[in-house]
mmCIF file of C-alpha atoms in Angstrom:
data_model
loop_
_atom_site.group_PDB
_atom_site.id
_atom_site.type_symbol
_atom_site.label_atom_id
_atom_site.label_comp_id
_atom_site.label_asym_id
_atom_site.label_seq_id
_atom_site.Cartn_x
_atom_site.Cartn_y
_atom_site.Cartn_z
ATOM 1 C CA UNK Q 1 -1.997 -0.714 -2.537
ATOM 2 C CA UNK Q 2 -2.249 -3.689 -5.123
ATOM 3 C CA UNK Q 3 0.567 -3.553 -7.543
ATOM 4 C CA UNK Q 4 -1.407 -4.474 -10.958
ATOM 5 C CA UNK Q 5 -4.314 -2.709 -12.525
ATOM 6 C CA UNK Q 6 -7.963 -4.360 -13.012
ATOM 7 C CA UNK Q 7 -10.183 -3.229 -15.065
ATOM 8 C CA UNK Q 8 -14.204 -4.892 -15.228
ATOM 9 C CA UNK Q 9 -17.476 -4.473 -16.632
ATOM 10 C CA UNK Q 10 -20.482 -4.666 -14.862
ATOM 11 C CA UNK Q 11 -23.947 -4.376 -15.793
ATOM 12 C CA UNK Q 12 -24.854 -1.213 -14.094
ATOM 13 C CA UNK Q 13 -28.758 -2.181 -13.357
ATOM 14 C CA UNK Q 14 -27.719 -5.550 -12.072
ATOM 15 C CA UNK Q 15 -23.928 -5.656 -10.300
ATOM 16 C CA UNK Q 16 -24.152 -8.928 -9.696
ATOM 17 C CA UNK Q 17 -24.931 -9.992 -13.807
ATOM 18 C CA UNK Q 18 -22.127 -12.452 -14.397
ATOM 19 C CA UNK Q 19 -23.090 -13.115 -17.616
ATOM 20 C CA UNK Q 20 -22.819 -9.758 -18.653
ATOM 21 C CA UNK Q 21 -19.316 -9.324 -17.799
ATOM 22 C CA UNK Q 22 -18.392 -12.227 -19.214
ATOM 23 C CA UNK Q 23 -20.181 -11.699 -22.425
ATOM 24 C CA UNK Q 24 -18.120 -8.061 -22.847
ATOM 25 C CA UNK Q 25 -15.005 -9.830 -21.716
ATOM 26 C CA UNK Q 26 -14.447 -12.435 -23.980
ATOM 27 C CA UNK Q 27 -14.335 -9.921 -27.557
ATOM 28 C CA UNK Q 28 -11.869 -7.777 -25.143
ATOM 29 C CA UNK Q 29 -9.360 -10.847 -25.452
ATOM 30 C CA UNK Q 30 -9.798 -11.694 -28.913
ATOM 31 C CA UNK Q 31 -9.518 -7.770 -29.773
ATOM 32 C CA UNK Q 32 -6.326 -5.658 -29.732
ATOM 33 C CA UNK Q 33 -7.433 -4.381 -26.311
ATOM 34 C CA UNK Q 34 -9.469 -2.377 -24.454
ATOM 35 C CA UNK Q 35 -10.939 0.375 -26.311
ATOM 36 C CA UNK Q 36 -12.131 4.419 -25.354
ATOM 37 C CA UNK Q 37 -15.929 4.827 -26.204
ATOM 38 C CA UNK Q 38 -14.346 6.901 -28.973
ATOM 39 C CA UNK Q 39 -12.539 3.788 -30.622
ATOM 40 C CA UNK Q 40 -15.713 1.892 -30.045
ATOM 41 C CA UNK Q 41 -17.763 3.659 -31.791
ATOM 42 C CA UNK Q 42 -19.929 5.349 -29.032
ATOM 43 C CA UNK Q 43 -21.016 8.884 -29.379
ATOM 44 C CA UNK Q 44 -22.491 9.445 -25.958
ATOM 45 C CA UNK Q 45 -20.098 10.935 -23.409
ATOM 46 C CA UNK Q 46 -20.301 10.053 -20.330
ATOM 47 C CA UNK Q 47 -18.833 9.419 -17.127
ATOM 48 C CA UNK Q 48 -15.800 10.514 -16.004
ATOM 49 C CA UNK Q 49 -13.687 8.987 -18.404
ATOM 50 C CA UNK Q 50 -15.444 10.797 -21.473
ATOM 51 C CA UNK Q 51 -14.554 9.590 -25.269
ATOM 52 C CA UNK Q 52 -11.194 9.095 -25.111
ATOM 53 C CA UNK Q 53 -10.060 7.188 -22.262
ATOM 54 C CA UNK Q 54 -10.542 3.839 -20.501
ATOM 55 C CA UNK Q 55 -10.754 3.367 -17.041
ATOM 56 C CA UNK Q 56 -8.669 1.024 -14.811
ATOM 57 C CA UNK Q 57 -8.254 0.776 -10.979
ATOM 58 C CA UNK Q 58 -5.856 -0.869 -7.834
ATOM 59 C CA UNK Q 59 -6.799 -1.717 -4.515
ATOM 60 C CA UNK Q 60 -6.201 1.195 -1.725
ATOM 61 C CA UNK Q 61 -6.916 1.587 1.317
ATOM 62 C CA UNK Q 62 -10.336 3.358 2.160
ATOM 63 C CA UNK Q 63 -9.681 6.936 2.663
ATOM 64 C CA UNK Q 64 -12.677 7.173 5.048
ATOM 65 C CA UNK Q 65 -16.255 5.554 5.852
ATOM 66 C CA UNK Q 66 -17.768 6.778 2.487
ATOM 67 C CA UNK Q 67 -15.286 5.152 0.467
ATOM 68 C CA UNK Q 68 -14.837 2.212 2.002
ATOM 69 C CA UNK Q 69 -17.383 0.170 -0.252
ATOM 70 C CA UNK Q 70 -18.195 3.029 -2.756
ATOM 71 C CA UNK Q 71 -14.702 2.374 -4.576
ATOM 72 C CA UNK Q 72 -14.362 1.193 -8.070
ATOM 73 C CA UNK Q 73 -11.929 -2.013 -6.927
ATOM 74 C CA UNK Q 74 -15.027 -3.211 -4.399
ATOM 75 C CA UNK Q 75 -18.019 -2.330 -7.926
ATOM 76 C CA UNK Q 76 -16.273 -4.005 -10.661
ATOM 77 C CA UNK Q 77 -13.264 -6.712 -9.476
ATOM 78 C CA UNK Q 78 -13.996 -7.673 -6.359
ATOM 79 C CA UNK Q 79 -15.988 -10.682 -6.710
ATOM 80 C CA UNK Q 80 -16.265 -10.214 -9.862
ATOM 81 C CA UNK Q 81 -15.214 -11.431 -13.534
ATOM 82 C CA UNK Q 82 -12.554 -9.104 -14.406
ATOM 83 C CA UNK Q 83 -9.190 -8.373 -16.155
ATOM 84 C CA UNK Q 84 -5.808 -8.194 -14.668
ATOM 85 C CA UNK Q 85 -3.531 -5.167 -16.514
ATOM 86 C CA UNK Q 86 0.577 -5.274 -16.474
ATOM 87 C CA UNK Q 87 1.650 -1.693 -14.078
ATOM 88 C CA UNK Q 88 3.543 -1.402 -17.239
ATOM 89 C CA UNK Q 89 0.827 1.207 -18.318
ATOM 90 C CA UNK Q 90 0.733 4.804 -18.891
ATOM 91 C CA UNK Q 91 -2.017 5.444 -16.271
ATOM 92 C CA UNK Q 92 -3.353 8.711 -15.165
ATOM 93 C CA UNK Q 93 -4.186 8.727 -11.113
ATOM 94 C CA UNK Q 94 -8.020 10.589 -11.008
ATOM 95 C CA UNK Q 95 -8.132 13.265 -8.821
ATOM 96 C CA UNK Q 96 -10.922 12.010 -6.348
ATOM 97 C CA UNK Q 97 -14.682 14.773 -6.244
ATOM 98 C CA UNK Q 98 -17.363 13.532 -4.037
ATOM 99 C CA UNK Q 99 -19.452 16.566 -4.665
ATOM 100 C CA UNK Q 100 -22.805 16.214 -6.761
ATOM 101 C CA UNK Q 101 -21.329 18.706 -9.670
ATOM 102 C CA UNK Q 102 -18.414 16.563 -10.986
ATOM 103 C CA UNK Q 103 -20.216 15.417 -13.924
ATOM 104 C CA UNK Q 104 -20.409 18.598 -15.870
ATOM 105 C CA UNK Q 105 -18.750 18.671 -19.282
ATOM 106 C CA UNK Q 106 -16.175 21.011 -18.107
ATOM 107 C CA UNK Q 107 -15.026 18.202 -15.960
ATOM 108 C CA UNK Q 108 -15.491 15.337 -18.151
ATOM 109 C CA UNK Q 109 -13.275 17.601 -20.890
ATOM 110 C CA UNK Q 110 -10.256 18.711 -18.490
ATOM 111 C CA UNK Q 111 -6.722 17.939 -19.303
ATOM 112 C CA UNK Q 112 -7.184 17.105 -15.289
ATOM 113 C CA UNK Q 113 -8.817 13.841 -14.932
ATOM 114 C CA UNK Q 114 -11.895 13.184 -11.855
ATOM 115 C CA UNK Q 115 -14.071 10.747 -10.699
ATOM 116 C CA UNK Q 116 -15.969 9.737 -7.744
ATOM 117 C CA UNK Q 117 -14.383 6.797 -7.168
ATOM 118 C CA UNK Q 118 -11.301 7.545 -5.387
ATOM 119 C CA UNK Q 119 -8.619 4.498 -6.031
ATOM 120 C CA UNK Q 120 -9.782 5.036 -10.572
ATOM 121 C CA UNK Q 121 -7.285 5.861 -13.124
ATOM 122 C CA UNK Q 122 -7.499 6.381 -16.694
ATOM 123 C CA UNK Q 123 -5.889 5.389 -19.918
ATOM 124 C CA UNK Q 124 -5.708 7.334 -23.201
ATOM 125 C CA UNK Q 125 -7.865 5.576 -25.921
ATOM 126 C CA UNK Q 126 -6.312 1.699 -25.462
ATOM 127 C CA UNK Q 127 -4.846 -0.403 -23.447
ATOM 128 C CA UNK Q 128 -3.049 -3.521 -26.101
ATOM 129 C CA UNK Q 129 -4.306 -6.849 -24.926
ATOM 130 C CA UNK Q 130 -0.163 -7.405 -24.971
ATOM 131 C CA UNK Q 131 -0.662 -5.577 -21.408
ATOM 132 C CA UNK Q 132 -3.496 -8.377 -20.070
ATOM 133 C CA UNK Q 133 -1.755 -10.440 -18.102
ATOM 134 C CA UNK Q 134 -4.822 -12.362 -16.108
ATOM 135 C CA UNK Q 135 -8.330 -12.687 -15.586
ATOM 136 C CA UNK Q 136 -10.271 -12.992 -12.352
ATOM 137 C CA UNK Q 137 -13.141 -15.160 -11.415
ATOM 138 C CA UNK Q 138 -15.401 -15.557 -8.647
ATOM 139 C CA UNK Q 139 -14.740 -19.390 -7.907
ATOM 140 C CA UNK Q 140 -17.152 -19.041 -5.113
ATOM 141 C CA UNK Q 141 -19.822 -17.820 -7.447
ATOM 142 C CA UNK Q 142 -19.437 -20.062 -10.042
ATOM 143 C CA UNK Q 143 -19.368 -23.283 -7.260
ATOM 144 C CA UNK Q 144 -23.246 -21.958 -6.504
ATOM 145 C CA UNK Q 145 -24.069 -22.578 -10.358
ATOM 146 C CA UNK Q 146 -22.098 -25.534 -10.833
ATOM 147 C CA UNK Q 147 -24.433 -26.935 -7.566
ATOM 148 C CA UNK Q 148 -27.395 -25.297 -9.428
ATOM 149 C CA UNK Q 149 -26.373 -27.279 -12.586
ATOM 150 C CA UNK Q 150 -26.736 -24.186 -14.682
ATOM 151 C CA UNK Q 151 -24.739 -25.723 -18.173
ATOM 152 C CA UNK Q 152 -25.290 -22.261 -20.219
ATOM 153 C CA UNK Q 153 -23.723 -20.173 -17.486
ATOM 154 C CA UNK Q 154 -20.755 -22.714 -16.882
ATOM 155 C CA UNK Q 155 -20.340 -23.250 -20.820
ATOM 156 C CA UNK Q 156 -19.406 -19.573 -21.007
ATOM 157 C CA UNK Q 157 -17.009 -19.340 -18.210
ATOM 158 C CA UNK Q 158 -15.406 -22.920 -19.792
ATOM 159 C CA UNK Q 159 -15.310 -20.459 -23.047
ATOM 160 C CA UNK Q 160 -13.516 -17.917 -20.713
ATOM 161 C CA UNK Q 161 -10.721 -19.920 -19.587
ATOM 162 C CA UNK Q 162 -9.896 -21.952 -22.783
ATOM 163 C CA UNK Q 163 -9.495 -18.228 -24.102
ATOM 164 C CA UNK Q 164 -7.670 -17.161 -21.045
ATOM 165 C CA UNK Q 165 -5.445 -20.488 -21.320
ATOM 166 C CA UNK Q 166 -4.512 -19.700 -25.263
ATOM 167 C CA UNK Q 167 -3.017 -16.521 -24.336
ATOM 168 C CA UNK Q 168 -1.008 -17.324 -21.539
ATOM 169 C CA UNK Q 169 -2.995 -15.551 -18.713
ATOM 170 C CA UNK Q 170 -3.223 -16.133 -14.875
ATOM 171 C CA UNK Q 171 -6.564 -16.717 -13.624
ATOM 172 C CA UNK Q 172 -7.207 -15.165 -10.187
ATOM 173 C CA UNK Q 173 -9.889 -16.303 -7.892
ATOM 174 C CA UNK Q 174 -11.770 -13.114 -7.012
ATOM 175 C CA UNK Q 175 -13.665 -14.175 -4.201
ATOM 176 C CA UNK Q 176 -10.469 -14.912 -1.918
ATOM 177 C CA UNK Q 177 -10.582 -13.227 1.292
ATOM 178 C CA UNK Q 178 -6.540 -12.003 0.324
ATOM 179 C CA UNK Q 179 -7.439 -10.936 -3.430
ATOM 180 C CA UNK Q 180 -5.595 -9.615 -4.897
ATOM 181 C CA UNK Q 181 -2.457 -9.775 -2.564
ATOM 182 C CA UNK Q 182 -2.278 -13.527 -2.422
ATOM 183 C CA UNK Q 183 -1.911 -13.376 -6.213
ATOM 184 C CA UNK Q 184 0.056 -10.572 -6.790
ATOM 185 C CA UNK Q 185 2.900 -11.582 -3.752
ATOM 186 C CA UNK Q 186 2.972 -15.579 -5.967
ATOM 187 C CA UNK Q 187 2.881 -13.701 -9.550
ATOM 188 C CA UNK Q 188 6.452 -15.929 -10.018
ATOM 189 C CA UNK Q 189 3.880 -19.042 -9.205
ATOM 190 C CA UNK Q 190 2.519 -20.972 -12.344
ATOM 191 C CA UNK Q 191 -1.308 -20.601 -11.780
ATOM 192 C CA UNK Q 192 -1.811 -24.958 -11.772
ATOM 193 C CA UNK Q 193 0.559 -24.707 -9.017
ATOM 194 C CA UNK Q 194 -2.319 -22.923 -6.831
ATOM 195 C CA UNK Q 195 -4.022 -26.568 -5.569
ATOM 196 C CA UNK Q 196 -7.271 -24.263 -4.464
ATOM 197 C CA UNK Q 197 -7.426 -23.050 -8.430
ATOM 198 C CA UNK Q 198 -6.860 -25.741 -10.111
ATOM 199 C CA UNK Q 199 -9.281 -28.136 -7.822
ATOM 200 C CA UNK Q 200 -12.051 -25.417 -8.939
ATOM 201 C CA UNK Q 201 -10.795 -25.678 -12.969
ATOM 202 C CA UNK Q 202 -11.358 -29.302 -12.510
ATOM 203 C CA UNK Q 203 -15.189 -28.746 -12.171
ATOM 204 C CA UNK Q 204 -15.310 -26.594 -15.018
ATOM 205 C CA UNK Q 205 -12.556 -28.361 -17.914
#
């Protein structure tokens, strides 16, 4: 199991939307953290995490075939544009429902939280940016626009890491084959010190 939490955003009628996650990432950092649907201002509950809390994950192992890619590490971090959280968090393990029912409001409303995705855990109302410690990105996605010379995609992740770079934050390639273990067991190593990393910053700053 990872030691960290991650938490993403993903456009849920296109996964793979880049820009979308880094759009809703970027006012994240320059916030006071990451905000409940409540805090936000949205109305509409739903999902397992309801109004009032935010939803984070770690990497476990697959607890069978099912879960193996339908797990919310492998949806919204892995390969992805994402944020890394501190363990130093008051985080609520889910208890894990693969039946079609767990959506009803009783369930959404229990003092017991669910979800579907078995390795989720939730927050109460905010997690303070003071407890972002990192951001990942997809190196290997964003070397397939820099070949495709696609200047308003690579302008925004630029935008990313200048921000990520003002407030002291790792940045974690995503699309390693040992994410997010190679980063978590060199935590003590200064990001620039990671020759892979910084060869891939140079193509970008």
């Amino acid at each position: 199991m990872s030691k960290y939490y991650y938490h993403g955003v993903v456009n849920k009628k296109n996964n793979n939307d880049c820009e979308y996650s880094i759009d809703h990432l970027i006012p994240i950092l320059l916030s006071e953290g990451i905000k409940s649907k409540r805090l936000l201002g949205i109305k509409e509950n739903y999902g397992f995490n309801g109004l009032d809390y935010v939803c984070v994950c770690k990497k476990h192992k697959p607890l069978n075939k099912e879960t193996k890619n339908y797990n919310a590490f492998s949806m919204y971090i892995d390969w992805k544009f994402s944020l890394i959280i501190s363990d130093e968090i008051d985080a609520i393990k889910t208890e894990y429902l693969s039946e079609d029912y767990y959506l009803s409001k009783k369930i959404r409303d229990s003092h017991t939280k669910y979800s579907d995705l078995f390795d989720e855990y939730q927050v109460k109302d905010i997690i303070p940016i003071s407890k972002v410690i990192g951001i990942t990105i997809p190196f290997e996605i964003v070397d397939i626009y820099i070949k495709h010379k696609d200047k308003k995609f690579l302008k925004k992740v630029k935008t990313l890491i200048e921000l990520a770079k003002s407030l002291n934050l790792d940045i974690v390639d995503s699309s390693s084959y040992f994410f997010p273990y190679d980063y978590e067991f060199r935590k003590n190593i200064p990001i620039d010190n990671n020759i892979f990393v910084k060869n891939k910053l140079k193509k970008l700053i």
